[in-house]
């Protein structure tokens, strides 16, 4: 299967601190890769580089054949809106917009806001009854599902999750993971997810373990 | 939903969400634009008022033909200058007025001499309708003359025992004309010692049809400084001399200019202060919204997209405050004009663009710094809240 992500000797340093040591990684199309590690192990740094939110200090990083290191600021913005959906641990929803409008905001940057499509995306994540609610009126799990709807609304080929269940209880975590699996099976996008949680990691196809900026271990996981 | 409608929608929601800060910005911008509008309206009102006041003093420019002057004297003695009487063609003056663009009311005067009761007395041919408009301070005891009638100056009529309604024989050269004195004029000036005759009649008697010896002009002070208007008219009248008639007009103009300069400086200071305040508030807003900006960048928002959103907010605030400033400025101008100048300052529609322009300029100028920081904001750091 063709690779959606290919990195070679990828590094990221902040001054004297090397957050990511030379990393060679290949993620095939449609794979769900989980990245595990302690705080400061370089997993979020890797995720930011894969999402075009940060620039590498060295090496190469190709996502769907595009070398992200060579893209301009506006090129990276185009890459983020066309190819990537990001789910954050803190949800990062815009507080003055409703659930529906938060999803439409992502459409605005991508193409044109389409209320029907946004409503459909929220119905897919089980929030058809919460369209007009603002983030402050939603539970943590519901906010995360809005975040997922926002991330998938533009049909990205790569979904990045930065500890998306980090702030959720067990029930909500399971609900979110089931939802992600269902969507992945339907849309066939790839997922790269950072987590501390072994149970969450078990939902993926493969797990890599990082420590001190290095990939230290890699394992195939059994599906839940 | 179109992108433009969506942009307007989210901008409006963002402003409503931060209503405290929005109101503060609106208040600052409204006050600044209202001050600019008010001072502008007061300035226009003052100019109109000064123009109105100057009108009461009559003509402010005089056009006289250049005459050949010869200095008379011997050795160290100087007896003054003598000159041949010279005349201007009425058509030439009217053409010069039209071509120069100098607008205003005017009166033609032809000076001559006639004989009354065997004595030569000065007389002046005028168009009585023009004189009546241009010299509102003339007090006429009796009636203004109709064709075949004359108006006598108060000193002259007293000296020769002439009264309103009397019929006299006036001699122009060899020709004698019988005319009735319709009234006696008192002006407090040289006019009191002269006899006023209908202009065409005097022109005919003197054999100078269509010619005058002086033109008095009440140029509209609203069209610019009198000195400039005089110079402009002079260019089209090479055989004449155009001079300012009254110092009072120039003094009023100078005073008006100084007051306007003062108002302009006060406005400039207020605008600079308001601009700083807007810049400070906008900077705080951007700082508060750094996570939101980071999120928008993470979602794929380009720098141009974010610039549009934040500029649209400034634009909306600017327009809103501009309209508010226009209305408030109108009220302030009315109050100031009424209480200080005892005049009315009408709300002029053209000042709406001034108010909106000032407000927009301040809002956008105050947003330049914060917008640049939006450009530079790193999405990863801002999402982390750093």
Coordinates of C-alpha atoms in Angstrom, one line a residue:
Chain A
X1 CA 0.0 0.0 0.0
X2 CA 1.3 3.5 -0.8
X3 CA 2.7 5.6 2.1
X4 CA 0.8 8.7 3.2
X5 CA 3.6 9.7 5.4
X6 CA 7.3 9.2 4.8
X7 CA 10.0 10.9 7.0
X8 CA 13.7 10.5 6.6
X9 CA 16.2 11.7 9.2
X10 CA 13.5 14.1 10.5
X11 CA 14.7 16.3 13.4
X12 CA 13.4 19.2 15.3
X13 CA 15.5 21.3 17.7
X14 CA 14.7 24.3 19.8
X15 CA 18.0 26.0 20.4
X16 CA 20.3 23.5 22.1
X17 CA 17.4 21.1 22.9
X18 CA 16.8 18.4 20.4
X19 CA 13.1 17.5 20.7
X20 CA 13.1 15.0 17.8
X21 CA 16.2 13.0 16.9
X22 CA 16.6 11.7 13.3
X23 CA 13.4 9.7 12.7
X24 CA 12.6 7.5 9.7
X25 CA 8.9 6.7 9.6
X26 CA 6.5 5.3 7.0
X27 CA 2.8 5.3 7.5
X28 CA 0.7 3.5 4.8
X29 CA -2.6 4.9 3.5
X30 CA -5.4 4.0 5.8
X31 CA -3.3 3.0 8.7
X32 CA -4.1 4.0 12.3
X33 CA -0.8 4.8 14.0
X34 CA -0.6 5.4 17.7
X35 CA 2.3 7.4 19.1
X36 CA 3.1 6.7 22.8
X37 CA 5.6 8.1 25.2
X38 CA 6.2 10.1 28.3
X39 CA 5.9 13.9 28.4
X40 CA 8.8 15.5 26.5
X41 CA 9.4 12.3 24.5
X42 CA 8.8 14.2 21.2
X43 CA 5.5 12.8 20.2
X44 CA 3.6 16.1 20.1
X45 CA 6.6 17.6 18.2
X46 CA 6.2 14.8 15.6
X47 CA 2.5 15.4 15.4
X48 CA 3.0 19.2 14.8
X49 CA 5.5 18.4 12.1
X50 CA 3.1 16.0 10.4
X51 CA 0.3 18.5 10.5
X52 CA 2.4 21.3 9.0
X53 CA 2.1 23.3 12.1
X54 CA 5.9 23.3 12.7
X55 CA 8.9 23.1 10.4
X56 CA 11.6 20.5 10.8
X57 CA 15.2 21.5 11.7
X58 CA 16.5 18.7 9.4
X59 CA 15.6 15.7 7.3
X60 CA 12.6 15.4 5.1
X61 CA 8.9 14.9 5.7
X62 CA 6.6 13.9 2.9
X63 CA 2.9 13.7 3.3
X64 CA 1.0 12.4 0.3
X65 CA 4.1 13.1 -1.7
X66 CA 4.4 16.8 -0.7
X67 CA 7.7 17.8 1.0
X68 CA 6.4 19.9 3.8
X69 CA 9.9 21.3 4.5
X70 CA 9.8 23.2 1.2
X71 CA 6.4 24.7 1.5
X72 CA 6.0 28.5 2.2
X73 CA 3.8 29.8 5.1
X74 CA 0.8 30.0 2.8
X75 CA 1.6 26.6 1.3
X76 CA 1.6 25.0 4.7
X77 CA -1.8 26.7 5.4
X78 CA -3.1 25.3 2.1
X79 CA -1.7 21.8 3.1
X80 CA -3.4 22.0 6.5
X81 CA -6.8 22.9 5.1
X82 CA -6.7 20.4 2.2
X83 CA -5.0 17.3 3.6
X84 CA -5.2 17.3 7.4
X85 CA -7.8 17.2 10.1
X86 CA -6.6 17.9 13.7
X87 CA -8.3 16.8 17.0
X88 CA -6.9 18.6 20.1
X89 CA -6.9 17.4 23.7
X90 CA -8.3 20.8 24.7
X91 CA -10.9 20.8 21.9
X92 CA -10.1 24.4 21.0
X93 CA -13.6 25.3 19.9
X94 CA -14.4 28.9 19.3
X95 CA -16.5 29.9 22.3
X96 CA -18.8 32.4 20.6
X97 CA -19.9 30.0 17.8
X98 CA -22.4 27.2 18.1
X99 CA -21.4 23.6 17.4
X100 CA -22.7 23.9 13.9
X101 CA -20.8 27.2 13.3
X102 CA -17.6 25.7 14.7
X103 CA -17.8 23.0 12.0
X104 CA -18.7 25.5 9.3
X105 CA -15.6 27.6 10.3
X106 CA -13.4 24.8 9.0
X107 CA -15.4 24.7 5.8
X108 CA -14.9 28.5 5.5
X109 CA -11.1 28.1 5.3
X110 CA -11.3 25.1 3.0
X111 CA -14.0 26.2 0.5
X112 CA -17.5 27.5 1.2
X113 CA -19.5 27.1 4.5
X114 CA -22.3 24.6 3.8
X115 CA -24.8 24.3 6.6
X116 CA -26.4 21.1 5.4
X117 CA -23.0 19.3 5.2
X118 CA -22.0 20.6 8.6
X119 CA -25.2 19.4 10.1
X120 CA -24.7 16.0 8.5
X121 CA -21.2 15.8 10.0
X122 CA -22.5 16.6 13.4
X123 CA -25.3 14.0 13.0
X124 CA -22.7 11.4 12.1
X125 CA -20.9 12.1 15.4
X126 CA -24.3 11.9 17.3
X127 CA -24.8 15.6 17.9
X128 CA -27.7 16.2 15.7
X129 CA -29.6 17.5 18.7
X130 CA -26.8 19.9 19.8
X131 CA -26.3 22.0 16.7
X132 CA -27.2 25.3 18.2
X133 CA -25.4 24.8 21.5
X134 CA -22.2 26.7 22.2
X135 CA -19.1 24.9 23.5
X136 CA -19.8 26.1 27.1
X137 CA -23.1 24.3 27.0
X138 CA -21.6 20.9 25.9
X139 CA -19.9 18.2 27.9
X140 CA -16.3 17.3 27.4
X141 CA -17.2 14.3 25.3
X142 CA -19.6 16.3 23.2
X143 CA -17.1 19.0 22.6
X144 CA -14.6 16.4 21.5
X145 CA -17.2 15.0 19.0
X146 CA -17.7 18.5 17.6
X147 CA -13.9 18.7 17.3
X148 CA -14.0 15.4 15.3
X149 CA -16.9 16.6 13.1
X150 CA -14.8 19.7 12.4
X151 CA -11.7 17.7 11.6
X152 CA -13.5 15.4 9.1
X153 CA -15.8 17.9 7.5
X154 CA -13.4 18.6 4.6
X155 CA -12.7 14.9 4.0
X156 CA -9.0 15.0 4.9
X157 CA -6.8 12.0 4.0
X158 CA -4.9 12.3 7.3
X159 CA -6.4 12.7 10.8
X160 CA -4.1 13.8 13.6
X161 CA -5.1 13.5 17.2
X162 CA -3.2 15.0 20.0
X163 CA -4.4 13.1 23.0
X164 CA -8.0 13.5 21.9
X165 CA -9.3 11.5 24.9
X166 CA -6.9 13.0 27.5
X167 CA -9.7 15.0 29.1
X168 CA -12.5 12.4 28.8
X169 CA -13.8 9.8 31.2
X170 CA -13.8 6.1 30.3
X171 CA -17.3 6.1 28.8
X172 CA -16.7 9.1 26.6
X173 CA -13.3 7.8 25.6
X174 CA -14.8 4.6 24.3
X175 CA -17.5 6.5 22.6
X176 CA -15.0 8.8 20.8
X177 CA -12.8 5.8 19.8
X178 CA -15.7 3.9 18.4
X179 CA -16.7 6.9 16.5
X180 CA -13.2 7.4 15.1
X181 CA -13.0 3.7 14.0
X182 CA -16.4 3.9 12.4
X183 CA -15.4 7.1 10.5
X184 CA -12.0 5.6 9.5
X185 CA -13.7 2.5 8.2
X186 CA -16.1 4.6 6.1
X187 CA -13.7 7.3 4.9
X188 CA -10.5 5.2 4.7
X189 CA -8.4 8.1 6.0
X190 CA -5.2 7.5 8.0
X191 CA -4.9 8.4 11.6
X192 CA -1.9 9.4 13.7
X193 CA -2.8 9.7 17.3
X194 CA -0.7 10.6 20.3
X195 CA -1.8 9.2 23.6
X196 CA -0.6 8.1 27.1
X197 CA -3.4 5.6 27.4
X198 CA -2.7 1.9 26.6
X199 CA -6.3 1.2 26.1
X200 CA -6.6 4.0 23.5
X201 CA -3.5 2.8 21.8
X202 CA -5.1 -0.6 21.4
X203 CA -7.6 0.9 19.0
X204 CA -4.9 1.5 16.4
X205 CA -3.2 -0.7 13.9
X206 CA 0.3 0.0 15.0
X207 CA 2.0 1.7 18.0
X208 CA 5.3 3.4 18.1
X209 CA 6.9 4.3 21.4
X210 CA 9.1 7.4 21.8
X211 CA 11.5 8.4 24.4
X212 CA 13.8 11.5 24.5
X213 CA 13.0 12.3 20.9
X214 CA 13.8 8.8 19.6
X215 CA 11.6 6.0 18.3
X216 CA 12.5 3.2 20.7
X217 CA 9.9 0.5 20.0
X218 CA 7.3 -0.4 17.5
X219 CA 4.5 -2.9 17.7
X220 CA 1.4 -4.1 15.9
X221 CA -1.7 -4.0 18.0
X222 CA -4.6 -6.3 18.1
X223 CA -7.9 -4.7 17.3
X224 CA -10.4 -4.2 20.2
Chain B
X1 CA -23.9 30.6 2.7
X2 CA -21.4 32.7 0.7
X3 CA -18.0 33.3 2.1
X4 CA -18.7 37.0 2.4
X5 CA -21.9 36.5 4.4
X6 CA -20.1 34.0 6.6
X7 CA -17.3 36.5 7.2
X8 CA -19.8 39.2 8.2
X9 CA -21.6 36.7 10.5
X10 CA -18.6 35.5 12.4
X11 CA -17.2 39.1 12.7
X12 CA -20.5 40.2 14.2
X13 CA -20.6 37.2 16.6
X14 CA -17.0 38.0 17.7
X15 CA -17.8 41.6 18.4
X16 CA -21.0 40.7 20.3
X17 CA -19.1 38.1 22.3
X18 CA -16.6 40.7 23.4
X19 CA -19.2 43.4 23.9
X20 CA -17.4 45.3 26.6
X21 CA -14.3 45.8 24.5
X22 CA -16.4 46.4 21.4
X23 CA -18.3 49.1 23.2
X24 CA -15.1 50.7 24.4
X25 CA -13.7 50.8 20.9
X26 CA -17.0 52.1 19.5
X27 CA -17.0 54.8 22.2
X28 CA -13.4 55.9 21.4
X29 CA -14.0 55.9 17.7
X30 CA -17.4 57.6 17.9
X31 CA -16.0 60.4 20.1
X32 CA -13.0 61.0 17.8
X33 CA -15.1 61.1 14.7
X34 CA -17.8 63.2 16.3
X35 CA -15.2 65.7 17.3
X36 CA -13.8 65.9 13.8
X37 CA -17.4 66.2 12.4
X38 CA -18.4 68.8 15.0
X39 CA -15.3 71.0 14.5
X40 CA -15.8 70.7 10.7
X41 CA -19.4 71.7 10.9
X42 CA -18.6 74.6 13.3
X43 CA -15.9 75.7 11.0
X44 CA -18.3 75.7 8.0
X45 CA -20.9 77.5 10.1
X46 CA -18.4 80.1 11.2
X47 CA -17.3 80.7 7.6
X48 CA -21.0 81.2 6.6
X49 CA -21.6 83.4 9.6
X50 CA -18.5 85.6 8.8
X51 CA -19.6 85.8 5.2
X52 CA -23.0 86.9 6.3
X53 CA -21.5 89.5 8.6
X54 CA -19.2 90.8 6.0
X55 CA -22.1 91.2 3.6
X56 CA -23.4 93.9 5.9
X57 CA -20.3 96.0 5.3
X58 CA -21.1 96.0 1.6
X59 CA -18.6 95.6 -1.3
X60 CA -15.2 94.1 -0.4
X61 CA -13.5 94.6 -3.8
X62 CA -13.4 97.6 -6.1
X63 CA -12.4 97.6 -9.8
X64 CA -11.2 100.9 -11.2
X65 CA -9.7 101.7 -14.5
X66 CA -6.0 102.4 -14.7
X67 CA -5.6 106.1 -15.6
X68 CA -2.5 107.9 -16.9
X69 CA -1.1 109.6 -13.9
X70 CA 1.4 112.4 -14.0
X71 CA 3.2 113.7 -10.9
X72 CA 3.0 117.5 -10.7
X73 CA 5.8 119.3 -8.9
X74 CA 8.9 121.5 -9.2
X75 CA 12.3 121.2 -7.5
X76 CA 11.6 119.7 -4.1
X77 CA 7.9 120.6 -4.2
X78 CA 5.3 118.0 -5.0
X79 CA 1.7 119.0 -5.7
X80 CA 0.4 115.4 -6.1
X81 CA -0.7 113.6 -9.3
X82 CA -3.2 114.4 -12.0
X83 CA -4.8 111.9 -14.2
X84 CA -7.2 111.7 -17.1
X85 CA -10.5 110.2 -16.1
X86 CA -10.6 106.6 -17.4
X87 CA -13.5 104.2 -17.9
X88 CA -14.2 100.5 -18.0
X89 CA -16.5 98.7 -20.4
X90 CA -19.3 96.9 -18.5
X91 CA -19.1 94.0 -20.9
X92 CA -15.4 93.6 -20.2
X93 CA -16.0 93.4 -16.4
X94 CA -18.9 91.0 -16.8
X95 CA -16.7 88.7 -19.1
X96 CA -13.8 88.9 -16.6
X97 CA -16.1 87.9 -13.7
X98 CA -17.4 84.9 -15.7
X99 CA -14.0 83.8 -16.8
X100 CA -12.3 84.2 -13.4
X101 CA -14.9 82.3 -11.6
X102 CA -15.2 85.0 -8.9
X103 CA -18.8 85.1 -7.8
X104 CA -20.7 87.8 -5.9
X105 CA -23.0 90.8 -6.2
X106 CA -21.7 93.9 -7.9
X107 CA -22.8 97.5 -8.7
X108 CA -21.6 99.7 -11.6
X109 CA -20.8 103.4 -10.9
X110 CA -20.1 106.2 -13.3
X111 CA -18.9 109.4 -11.8
X112 CA -19.6 112.8 -13.4
X113 CA -20.6 116.4 -12.8
X114 CA -23.8 118.3 -13.4
X115 CA -25.1 121.7 -12.8
X116 CA -27.8 122.5 -10.2
X117 CA -29.0 126.0 -9.7
X118 CA -25.9 127.2 -11.5
X119 CA -23.5 125.3 -9.4
X120 CA -21.5 122.2 -10.4
X121 CA -22.1 119.3 -8.2
X122 CA -20.8 115.8 -8.2
X123 CA -23.1 113.1 -9.5
X124 CA -23.0 109.4 -9.8
X125 CA -24.8 107.1 -12.2
X126 CA -25.8 103.8 -10.6
X127 CA -28.2 100.9 -11.1
X128 CA -30.4 101.6 -8.1
X129 CA -31.4 97.9 -7.7
X130 CA -27.8 96.9 -7.5
X131 CA -26.9 99.7 -5.1
X132 CA -29.9 98.7 -2.9
X133 CA -28.6 95.1 -2.6
X134 CA -25.0 96.1 -2.0
X135 CA -25.4 99.0 0.3
X136 CA -28.0 97.9 2.9
X137 CA -27.0 100.6 5.3
X138 CA -28.2 103.4 3.0
X139 CA -31.1 105.2 4.6
X140 CA -33.5 106.7 2.1
X141 CA -35.9 109.3 3.3
X142 CA -38.6 109.1 0.6
X143 CA -38.6 106.6 -2.3
X144 CA -35.9 104.9 -4.3
X145 CA -35.9 106.5 -7.7
X146 CA -37.9 105.3 -10.7
X147 CA -36.9 106.2 -14.3
X148 CA -36.6 109.9 -14.6
X149 CA -36.0 110.4 -10.9
X150 CA -32.8 111.1 -8.9
X151 CA -31.7 110.5 -5.3
X152 CA -30.0 113.3 -3.4
X153 CA -27.3 112.9 -0.7
X154 CA -28.4 114.4 2.7
X155 CA -25.6 117.0 2.9
X156 CA -26.1 118.1 -0.7
X157 CA -29.9 118.4 -0.5
X158 CA -29.6 120.4 2.7
X159 CA -27.0 122.7 1.2
X160 CA -29.2 123.5 -1.8
X161 CA -32.5 123.4 0.0
X162 CA -33.8 120.4 -2.0
X163 CA -36.5 118.1 -0.7
X164 CA -38.1 114.9 -1.6
X165 CA -40.6 115.3 -4.4
X166 CA -39.1 118.6 -5.7
X167 CA -38.6 119.0 -9.5
X168 CA -35.4 120.5 -10.7
X169 CA -33.6 121.3 -13.9
X170 CA -30.2 119.6 -14.1
X171 CA -27.8 120.6 -16.7
X172 CA -25.4 118.0 -18.2
X173 CA -23.0 120.0 -20.4
X174 CA -25.3 122.0 -22.7
X175 CA -28.4 119.8 -22.2
X176 CA -30.9 120.5 -19.4
X177 CA -33.0 117.7 -18.0
X178 CA -35.9 118.0 -15.6
X179 CA -36.0 115.4 -12.9
X180 CA -37.8 114.8 -9.7
X181 CA -35.9 114.1 -6.4
X182 CA -37.6 110.9 -5.2
X183 CA -35.7 110.7 -1.9
X184 CA -32.8 111.8 0.3
X185 CA -30.0 109.3 1.1
X186 CA -27.9 109.2 4.3
X187 CA -25.0 106.8 4.4
X188 CA -22.5 108.7 6.6
X189 CA -20.0 108.7 3.8
X190 CA -19.1 110.5 0.6
X191 CA -22.5 109.5 -0.8
X192 CA -24.2 112.2 1.4
X193 CA -22.6 114.9 -0.8
X194 CA -23.6 113.5 -4.2
X195 CA -26.6 113.2 -6.5
X196 CA -27.5 109.7 -7.8
X197 CA -28.8 109.3 -11.3
X198 CA -30.0 106.3 -13.2
X199 CA -26.8 104.8 -14.8
X200 CA -28.0 104.6 -18.5
X201 CA -29.2 108.2 -18.3
X202 CA -25.9 109.5 -17.1
X203 CA -24.0 107.3 -19.6
X204 CA -26.1 108.8 -22.4
X205 CA -25.6 112.4 -21.1
X206 CA -21.8 111.9 -20.8
X207 CA -21.6 110.2 -24.1
X208 CA -20.2 107.0 -22.6
X209 CA -22.7 104.2 -23.2
X210 CA -21.8 100.9 -21.6
X211 CA -18.9 102.5 -19.7
X212 CA -18.4 102.9 -16.0
X213 CA -15.7 104.5 -13.8
X214 CA -15.9 102.1 -10.9
X215 CA -17.3 98.6 -10.1
X216 CA -18.0 97.6 -6.5
X217 CA -18.0 93.9 -5.9
X218 CA -19.1 91.9 -2.9
X219 CA -17.1 88.7 -3.6
X220 CA -18.3 85.6 -1.7
X221 CA -15.7 85.1 1.1
X222 CA -16.6 81.4 1.0
X223 CA -14.9 81.1 -2.3
X224 CA -11.5 81.7 -0.8
X225 CA -9.4 84.6 0.6
X226 CA -10.3 88.0 -0.9
X227 CA -6.7 88.6 -1.8
X228 CA -6.6 85.5 -4.0
X229 CA -10.0 86.4 -5.5
X230 CA -8.8 89.9 -6.3
X231 CA -5.6 88.5 -7.9
X232 CA -7.6 86.1 -9.9
X233 CA -9.9 88.8 -11.2
X234 CA -7.0 91.1 -11.9
X235 CA -5.5 88.5 -14.4
X236 CA -8.6 89.0 -16.6
X237 CA -8.7 92.8 -16.3
X238 CA -5.3 94.0 -17.5
X239 CA -6.5 97.6 -18.0
X240 CA -7.9 97.9 -14.5
X241 CA -6.9 97.7 -10.9
X242 CA -8.7 95.3 -8.5
X243 CA -8.3 96.2 -4.9
X244 CA -9.6 95.0 -1.6
X245 CA -12.0 97.7 -0.4
X246 CA -12.2 96.9 3.3
X247 CA -9.7 95.8 5.8
X248 CA -12.4 94.3 7.9
X249 CA -13.0 91.5 5.4
X250 CA -9.3 90.5 5.6
X251 CA -9.2 90.7 9.3
X252 CA -12.2 88.5 9.6
X253 CA -10.6 86.1 7.2
X254 CA -7.4 86.0 9.2
X255 CA -9.2 85.5 12.4
X256 CA -11.3 82.7 10.9
X257 CA -8.1 81.1 9.5
X258 CA -6.5 81.1 13.0
X259 CA -9.5 79.7 14.7
X260 CA -9.7 77.0 12.0
X261 CA -6.0 76.2 12.5
X262 CA -6.6 75.9 16.2
X263 CA -9.5 73.6 15.7
X264 CA -7.5 71.5 13.3
X265 CA -4.7 71.1 15.8
X266 CA -7.1 70.1 18.6
X267 CA -8.7 67.6 16.3
X268 CA -5.2 66.2 15.3
X269 CA -4.3 65.8 19.0
X270 CA -7.6 64.0 19.8
X271 CA -7.2 61.7 16.8
X272 CA -3.7 60.7 17.8
X273 CA -4.9 60.0 21.3
X274 CA -7.9 58.0 20.0
X275 CA -5.6 56.1 17.6
X276 CA -3.3 55.1 20.5
X277 CA -6.3 54.0 22.5
X278 CA -7.6 51.9 19.6
X279 CA -4.1 50.4 19.1
X280 CA -3.9 49.4 22.7
X281 CA -7.3 47.9 22.9
X282 CA -6.8 46.0 19.6
X283 CA -3.5 44.7 20.9
X284 CA -5.1 43.4 24.0
X285 CA -7.9 41.8 22.0
X286 CA -5.4 40.0 19.7
X287 CA -3.5 38.8 22.8
X288 CA -6.7 37.5 24.3
X289 CA -7.6 35.8 21.1
X290 CA -4.2 34.2 20.4
X291 CA -5.6 30.7 20.9
X292 CA -8.4 31.4 18.5
X293 CA -6.0 32.7 16.0
X294 CA -3.7 29.7 16.5
X295 CA -6.7 27.4 16.0
X296 CA -7.7 29.2 12.8
X297 CA -4.2 28.8 11.5
X298 CA -4.3 25.1 12.4
X299 CA -7.5 24.7 10.5
X300 CA -5.8 26.0 7.4
X301 CA -6.6 29.7 7.7
X302 CA -4.0 31.6 5.7
X303 CA -2.5 34.9 6.9
X304 CA -4.8 36.6 4.3
X305 CA -7.8 34.8 5.7
X306 CA -7.0 36.1 9.2
X307 CA -6.2 39.5 8.0
X308 CA -9.6 39.6 6.4
X309 CA -11.4 38.6 9.6
X310 CA -9.6 41.1 11.8
X311 CA -9.7 43.9 9.2
X312 CA -13.5 43.3 8.8
X313 CA -13.9 43.7 12.5
X314 CA -12.0 47.0 12.4
X315 CA -14.0 48.0 9.3
X316 CA -17.4 47.2 10.9
X317 CA -16.4 49.1 14.1
X318 CA -15.1 52.0 12.0
X319 CA -18.3 52.3 9.9
X320 CA -20.6 51.9 13.0
X321 CA -18.6 54.5 15.0
X322 CA -18.5 56.8 11.9
X323 CA -22.2 56.9 11.6
X324 CA -22.6 57.4 15.4
X325 CA -19.9 60.1 15.3
X326 CA -21.7 61.9 12.5
X327 CA -24.9 62.1 14.5
X328 CA -23.2 63.0 17.7
X329 CA -20.9 65.5 16.0
X330 CA -24.0 67.2 14.5
X331 CA -25.5 67.6 18.0
X332 CA -22.2 68.9 19.4
X333 CA -21.8 71.3 16.5
X334 CA -25.3 72.6 17.0
X335 CA -24.6 73.2 20.7
X336 CA -21.2 74.9 20.1
X337 CA -22.5 77.1 17.3
X338 CA -25.5 78.1 19.2
X339 CA -23.9 78.9 22.5
X340 CA -20.6 80.4 21.2
X341 CA -21.4 81.9 17.8
X342 CA -25.2 82.4 18.2
X343 CA -25.5 80.6 14.8
X344 CA -27.0 77.3 13.6
X345 CA -24.7 74.5 12.4
X346 CA -26.8 72.4 10.1
X347 CA -26.0 68.7 9.8
X348 CA -24.5 68.4 6.3
X349 CA -24.7 65.0 4.6
X350 CA -21.2 65.4 3.1
X351 CA -19.8 65.2 6.6
X352 CA -21.0 61.6 6.9
X353 CA -18.1 60.6 4.7
X354 CA -15.7 62.7 6.8
X355 CA -16.9 61.0 10.0
X356 CA -16.8 57.5 8.6
X357 CA -13.5 58.2 7.0
X358 CA -11.9 59.4 10.2
X359 CA -13.3 56.5 12.2
X360 CA -12.2 54.0 9.6
X361 CA -8.8 55.5 9.4
X362 CA -8.4 55.3 13.1
X363 CA -9.7 51.8 13.4
X364 CA -7.5 50.5 10.6
X365 CA -4.4 52.5 11.7
X366 CA -4.8 51.3 15.3
X367 CA -5.1 47.7 14.0
X368 CA -1.9 47.7 11.9
X369 CA 0.4 46.7 14.8
X370 CA -2.0 44.0 16.2
X371 CA -2.6 42.6 12.7
X372 CA 1.1 42.3 12.1
X373 CA 1.3 40.3 15.3
X374 CA -1.5 38.1 14.0
X375 CA 0.7 37.4 11.0
X376 CA 3.6 36.4 13.1
X377 CA 1.7 34.3 15.6
X378 CA 3.0 30.7 15.8
X379 CA 0.0 28.3 15.9
X380 CA 1.7 25.7 18.1
X381 CA 2.7 28.2 20.7
X382 CA -0.6 30.0 20.7
X383 CA -2.6 26.8 21.0
X384 CA -0.4 25.9 24.0
X385 CA -1.3 29.3 25.4
X386 CA 2.3 30.6 25.4

